[in-house]
Short mmCIF file of C-alpha atoms in Angstrom, two decimals:
data_model
loop_
_atom_site.label_atom_id
_atom_site.label_comp_id
_atom_site.label_asym_id
_atom_site.label_seq_id
_atom_site.Cartn_x
_atom_site.Cartn_y
_atom_site.Cartn_z
CA LYS A 1 -24.30 14.00 -25.45
CA LYS A 2 -21.94 15.34 -23.48
CA SER A 3 -24.18 16.76 -21.42
CA ASP A 4 -25.27 13.51 -19.97
CA TYR A 5 -21.72 12.92 -17.76
CA GLN A 6 -21.77 16.77 -16.99
CA VAL A 7 -20.77 17.33 -13.57
CA ASN A 8 -22.58 20.05 -11.60
CA ASN A 9 -20.77 19.46 -7.78
CA LYS A 10 -18.62 22.22 -7.33
CA ASN A 11 -16.25 20.64 -5.01
CA LYS A 12 -15.49 17.76 -8.35
CA ARG A 13 -15.05 17.18 -11.83
CA LYS A 14 -13.79 14.52 -14.15
CA THR A 15 -10.32 13.43 -14.29
CA LYS A 16 -7.55 14.67 -16.09
CA GLU A 17 -4.13 13.17 -16.56
CA ASP A 18 -0.89 15.37 -16.36
CA ASP A 19 1.38 12.42 -16.70
CA ALA A 20 2.04 8.50 -17.08
CA GLN A 21 2.31 8.19 -13.27
CA GLU A 22 -1.31 10.00 -12.76
CA ASN A 23 -2.46 7.82 -15.71
CA SER A 24 -1.17 4.98 -13.90
CA PHE A 25 -2.63 5.84 -10.29
CA ILE A 26 -6.44 6.52 -11.66
CA ARG A 27 -6.09 3.30 -13.44
CA LYS A 28 -5.12 1.50 -9.98
CA LEU A 29 -7.67 3.17 -8.26
CA ALA A 30 -10.27 2.55 -11.17
CA VAL A 31 -9.44 -1.55 -10.79
CA ALA A 32 -9.71 -1.14 -7.04
CA GLN A 33 -13.23 0.16 -6.81
CA GLY A 34 -14.14 -2.87 -9.23
CA ALA A 35 -13.97 -0.80 -12.65
CA VAL A 36 -11.22 -3.52 -14.65
CA ASN A 37 -13.85 -2.96 -17.73
CA GLY A 38 -12.75 0.77 -18.26
CA VAL A 39 -13.56 4.31 -17.13
CA PHE A 40 -14.43 7.78 -18.47
CA ILE A 41 -11.81 10.44 -18.08
CA GLY A 42 -12.34 14.35 -18.28
CA ALA A 43 -11.63 15.16 -22.00
CA SER A 44 -13.85 15.32 -25.06
CA GLY A 45 -13.85 16.42 -28.47
CA GLN A 46 -14.09 15.20 -32.56
CA GLY A 47 -12.19 13.53 -35.00
CA ASN A 48 -8.47 13.57 -34.15
CA GLN A 49 -9.04 16.89 -31.70
CA PHE A 50 -10.03 15.99 -28.14
CA SER A 51 -9.37 18.43 -24.98
CA TRP A 52 -9.57 18.34 -21.14
CA ILE A 53 -13.03 19.19 -20.14
CA ASP A 54 -11.60 21.98 -17.64
CA GLY A 55 -9.19 23.87 -19.90
CA SER A 56 -6.14 22.75 -18.96
CA PRO A 57 -3.35 22.43 -21.77
CA TRP A 58 -3.48 18.67 -23.28
CA ASP A 59 0.49 17.97 -22.77
CA PHE A 60 0.15 14.51 -22.18
CA LYS A 61 -2.09 11.69 -23.99
CA ASN A 62 -1.68 8.19 -24.22
CA PHE A 63 -4.07 6.92 -26.83
CA TYR A 64 -4.40 3.30 -27.86
CA PRO A 65 -2.05 2.67 -31.28
CA GLY A 66 -4.70 3.74 -33.95
CA PHE A 67 -7.20 5.98 -32.11
CA PRO A 68 -8.97 8.06 -31.66
CA ILE A 69 -11.27 6.62 -34.27
CA SER A 70 -13.09 9.25 -36.67
CA GLY A 71 -16.56 9.26 -36.13
CA ARG A 72 -16.80 6.41 -33.71
CA GLY A 73 -17.68 8.52 -30.52
CA ASP A 74 -17.20 11.96 -28.75
CA CYS A 75 -16.06 10.88 -24.91
CA LEU A 76 -12.54 9.06 -24.03
CA ALA A 77 -12.25 6.29 -21.53
CA MET A 78 -9.21 4.80 -19.89
CA ASP A 79 -8.58 0.72 -20.46
CA THR A 80 -8.42 0.10 -17.07
CA PHE A 81 -8.30 -3.76 -18.13
CA SER A 82 -5.01 -3.39 -19.50
CA ASN A 83 -1.70 -2.52 -17.50
CA SER A 84 -0.75 0.58 -19.33
CA GLY A 85 -4.36 2.39 -18.69
CA GLU A 86 -4.67 3.37 -22.60
CA TRP A 87 -7.15 5.41 -23.83
CA MET A 88 -9.60 5.04 -26.77
CA ASN A 89 -13.07 7.67 -27.55
CA MET A 90 -16.14 5.97 -27.23
CA VAL A 91 -19.46 7.10 -27.28
CA CYS A 92 -20.80 9.02 -24.55
CA SER A 93 -24.13 6.77 -24.00
CA SER A 94 -21.53 3.55 -23.32
CA LYS A 95 -22.57 2.18 -20.20
CA LEU A 96 -19.14 2.61 -18.27
CA ARG A 97 -18.05 4.53 -15.01
CA LEU A 98 -17.16 7.96 -14.67
CA ALA A 99 -13.36 8.44 -12.89
CA ILE A 100 -14.29 11.47 -10.64
CA MET A 101 -11.39 14.42 -8.95
CA TYR A 102 -12.66 15.60 -5.82
CA SER A 103 -11.42 19.00 -4.76
CA ALA A 104 -9.25 18.20 -1.15
CA ASP A 105 -11.10 20.44 1.26
CA PRO A 106 -10.18 19.64 4.23
CA ARG A 107 -7.02 18.02 3.85
CA PRO A 108 -6.59 15.21 5.68
CA THR A 109 -5.07 15.40 9.01
CA CYS A 110 -2.22 13.40 11.17
CA SER A 111 -4.67 11.30 13.78
CA SER A 112 -2.77 10.83 17.31
CA GLY A 113 -3.75 7.68 18.47
CA PRO A 114 -3.77 5.67 20.63
CA TRP A 115 -3.40 2.56 18.33
CA LYS A 116 -4.35 -1.09 19.67
CA GLU A 117 -2.86 -4.27 18.85
CA GLY A 118 -4.12 -5.70 15.88
CA GLU A 119 -5.49 -2.60 14.59
CA VAL A 120 -5.10 -1.71 10.81
CA ILE A 121 -3.35 2.00 10.17
CA TYR A 122 -3.47 4.23 7.21
CA SER A 123 -1.94 7.31 6.30
CA PRO A 124 -3.86 10.41 5.91
CA GLY A 125 -5.96 10.29 3.63
CA PHE A 126 -5.46 7.10 2.07
CA PRO A 127 -5.79 5.96 -0.20
CA TYR A 128 -6.47 9.39 -2.36
CA ASP A 129 -4.14 11.84 -0.97
CA SER A 130 -0.79 10.84 0.39
CA SER A 131 0.85 14.16 0.87
CA THR A 132 0.30 15.05 4.74
CA PRO A 133 3.36 13.39 6.94
CA CYS A 134 2.11 11.83 10.06
CA ASP A 135 3.96 9.85 13.21
CA PHE A 136 2.19 7.10 14.69
CA PHE A 137 3.59 5.99 18.44
CA LEU A 138 2.52 2.25 18.65
CA SER A 139 3.15 0.39 21.91
CA VAL A 140 2.35 -3.06 23.81
CA GLU A 141 2.93 -4.10 26.80
CA GLU A 142 6.13 -4.02 28.50
CA GLY A 143 8.61 -6.91 28.41
CA LYS A 144 7.33 -7.69 24.43
CA LYS A 145 8.36 -6.18 21.36
CA VAL A 146 6.40 -4.59 18.44
CA GLU A 147 5.58 -5.92 14.97
CA VAL A 148 4.41 -4.30 11.99
CA GLU A 149 3.44 -5.69 8.96
CA VAL A 150 3.54 -3.45 6.14
CA GLN A 151 0.29 -4.58 4.88
CA MET A 152 0.89 -2.01 1.66
CA LEU A 153 3.56 0.53 1.32
CA GLU A 154 2.91 2.81 -2.06
CA ALA A 155 5.64 5.20 -1.80
CA ASN A 156 7.71 7.63 -4.77
CA ASN A 157 11.56 6.32 -4.59
CA CYS A 158 12.83 9.66 -5.02
CA CYS A 159 11.07 11.56 -2.01
CA ASP A 160 8.42 9.56 -0.11
CA PHE A 161 9.60 7.64 3.04
CA LEU A 162 8.27 4.94 5.83
CA VAL A 163 10.66 5.25 8.59
CA LEU A 164 10.19 2.87 11.34
CA GLU A 165 11.99 3.35 14.85
CA ASP A 166 12.94 1.57 17.89
CA ASP A 167 11.44 2.98 20.82
CA VAL A 168 9.59 7.23 20.10
CA LEU A 169 12.95 8.88 20.27
CA GLY A 170 16.80 8.26 19.86
CA GLY A 171 16.25 4.97 19.58
CA ASN A 172 17.75 2.68 16.25
CA LEU A 173 16.58 2.57 12.89
CA VAL A 174 14.32 -0.50 12.22
CA ALA A 175 13.70 -0.17 8.64
CA ASN A 176 13.83 2.68 6.23
CA LEU A 177 11.24 2.02 3.17
CA THR A 178 10.47 3.68 -0.29
CA GLY A 179 8.36 2.28 -3.42
CA GLU A 180 6.00 -0.92 -3.46
CA ILE A 181 6.00 -2.77 -0.26
CA SER A 182 3.56 -5.64 0.54
CA GLY A 183 3.30 -8.32 3.05
CA GLN A 184 6.60 -7.34 5.09
CA THR A 185 7.24 -7.79 8.68
CA TYR A 186 9.17 -5.26 10.75
CA THR A 187 10.27 -5.19 15.06
CA THR A 188 11.93 -3.73 17.37
CA ALA A 189 15.16 -4.51 18.49
CA SER A 190 14.01 -4.56 22.41
CA SER A 191 11.89 -1.71 23.27
CA ASN A 192 7.71 -2.03 23.56
CA PHE A 193 7.36 0.83 21.50
CA MET A 194 7.87 1.79 17.50
CA ARG A 195 7.83 5.08 15.97
CA VAL A 196 6.40 4.48 12.65
CA SER A 197 6.36 8.08 10.31
CA TRP A 198 5.38 8.21 6.90
CA ILE A 199 7.48 11.18 4.67
CA PRO A 200 6.01 12.05 1.98
CA ASN A 201 7.87 14.81 0.18
CA GLY A 202 4.67 15.40 -2.01
CA GLY A 203 3.29 11.90 -2.24
CA LEU A 204 2.03 12.71 -5.70
CA ASN A 205 0.20 9.71 -7.52
CA VAL A 206 0.61 7.38 -4.88
CA ARG A 207 -2.13 5.47 -1.82
CA GLY A 208 0.41 5.53 1.13
CA LEU A 209 0.66 3.22 3.96
CA GLN A 210 -1.48 0.71 5.02
CA VAL A 211 0.35 -1.42 8.34
CA ASN A 212 -0.56 -3.87 10.93
CA GLU A 213 0.23 -3.20 14.68
CA GLU A 214 1.16 -6.92 16.33
CA PHE A 215 3.51 -7.54 19.55
CA ALA A 216 6.33 -10.23 19.72
CA LEU A 217 7.99 -11.62 22.93
CA SER A 218 10.97 -10.14 23.86
CA SER A 219 11.99 -12.52 26.66
CA CYS A 220 13.03 -16.17 26.27
CA PRO A 221 13.23 -19.05 29.37
CA PRO A 222 16.88 -19.34 30.24
CA GLY A 223 19.09 -21.39 27.96
CA PHE A 224 17.28 -19.41 25.14
CA ASP A 225 18.33 -16.87 22.79
CA LEU A 226 16.04 -14.60 21.10
CA VAL A 227 16.64 -14.86 17.14
CA ARG A 228 13.77 -12.61 15.53
CA ASP A 229 10.49 -12.71 14.74
CA GLY A 230 9.96 -13.37 18.50
CA GLU A 231 11.17 -16.65 18.50
CA CYS A 232 13.52 -18.49 21.24
CA ARG A 233 16.20 -20.78 20.11
CA GLY A 234 18.19 -22.79 22.20
CA LEU A 235 19.34 -25.88 23.99
CA PHE A 236 16.49 -28.27 25.66
CA THR A 237 17.89 -31.40 26.16
CA THR A 238 19.73 -34.30 25.01
CA PHE A 239 19.63 -37.71 23.65
CA SER A 240 21.31 -40.73 22.33
CA THR A 241 20.29 -43.05 19.44
CA ALA A 242 22.59 -44.97 16.72
CA VAL A 243 19.49 -44.16 13.94
CA TYR A 244 19.13 -40.88 12.27
CA GLY A 245 15.88 -41.08 11.81
CA GLU A 246 15.07 -42.06 15.04
CA ALA A 247 17.00 -39.40 16.12
CA SER A 248 14.45 -36.82 14.17
CA ASN A 249 11.76 -38.23 14.76
CA ILE A 250 12.45 -38.12 18.94
CA ALA A 251 13.66 -34.47 18.65
CA ILE A 252 10.29 -33.56 16.60
CA LYS A 253 8.14 -35.49 19.13
CA ILE A 254 9.79 -33.59 22.07
CA CYS A 255 9.07 -30.39 20.35
CA GLU A 256 5.69 -30.54 20.28
CA GLU A 257 5.05 -31.87 23.65
CA MET A 258 6.35 -28.83 24.98
CA GLY A 259 4.11 -27.29 21.96
CA GLU A 260 6.77 -25.97 20.25
CA LYS A 261 8.66 -26.49 16.91
CA SER A 262 12.11 -27.75 15.56
CA PRO A 263 14.00 -24.68 14.19
CA ILE A 264 13.96 -24.23 10.29
CA ILE A 265 17.00 -22.89 9.46
CA ARG A 266 16.58 -19.69 6.40
CA ASP A 267 19.95 -18.36 6.45
CA GLU A 268 23.51 -17.96 7.88
CA GLU A 269 21.81 -18.02 11.22
#
């Protein structure tokens, strides 16, 4: 019965989907919470006639081909196993989780920190509401550089941005990011401060930002140059040998004795 699924709390209601982006967002949240076999959403009906239970206009639908099937069930569910999050009508007593929308009261707020090395930082409201802008001012000990790993960024390409700057004011741009990014690392060029700015223009149906603050060395021993990611490279010693394989082994051994490693050439550097 529909009454078995009625939500009485005035601050929450069953979800409705306004468009494909919101449909995808709800599916991602459901999967993240372990609801991989489907969830009920806020629509019901009979035969081929369905409507949102809060009376919202029925201006978007995402049924599986052939659904709804008359007589199969009066409640609407989303298939979260498929990437497209398509819908099907189900018997209302089916053992599925129920997707709920809460009223954002109060709105998420931006925290001023301070942030510690190794701490995971989230955009306000993560992962449910990414609409609140926020500046994070990160710092490490003098003589070091700030390094952040963007563990997860989900932003609208049109309008939401994550901006990383060297220092807290007037510094050079480190990166201007949008879209979906994970596992990428960014480092200040010289400063032990970094400004991380989450700048959403609505932040609709995306989860926002999750970063981890670390530090990288910003100074190198004499004769060595800082390359990137805190690596110092330079000439330590010379030796002579007529056998290439022996030279390679000697170089590796010297580096290991120093507690370091031979350089790996990644690109045009």
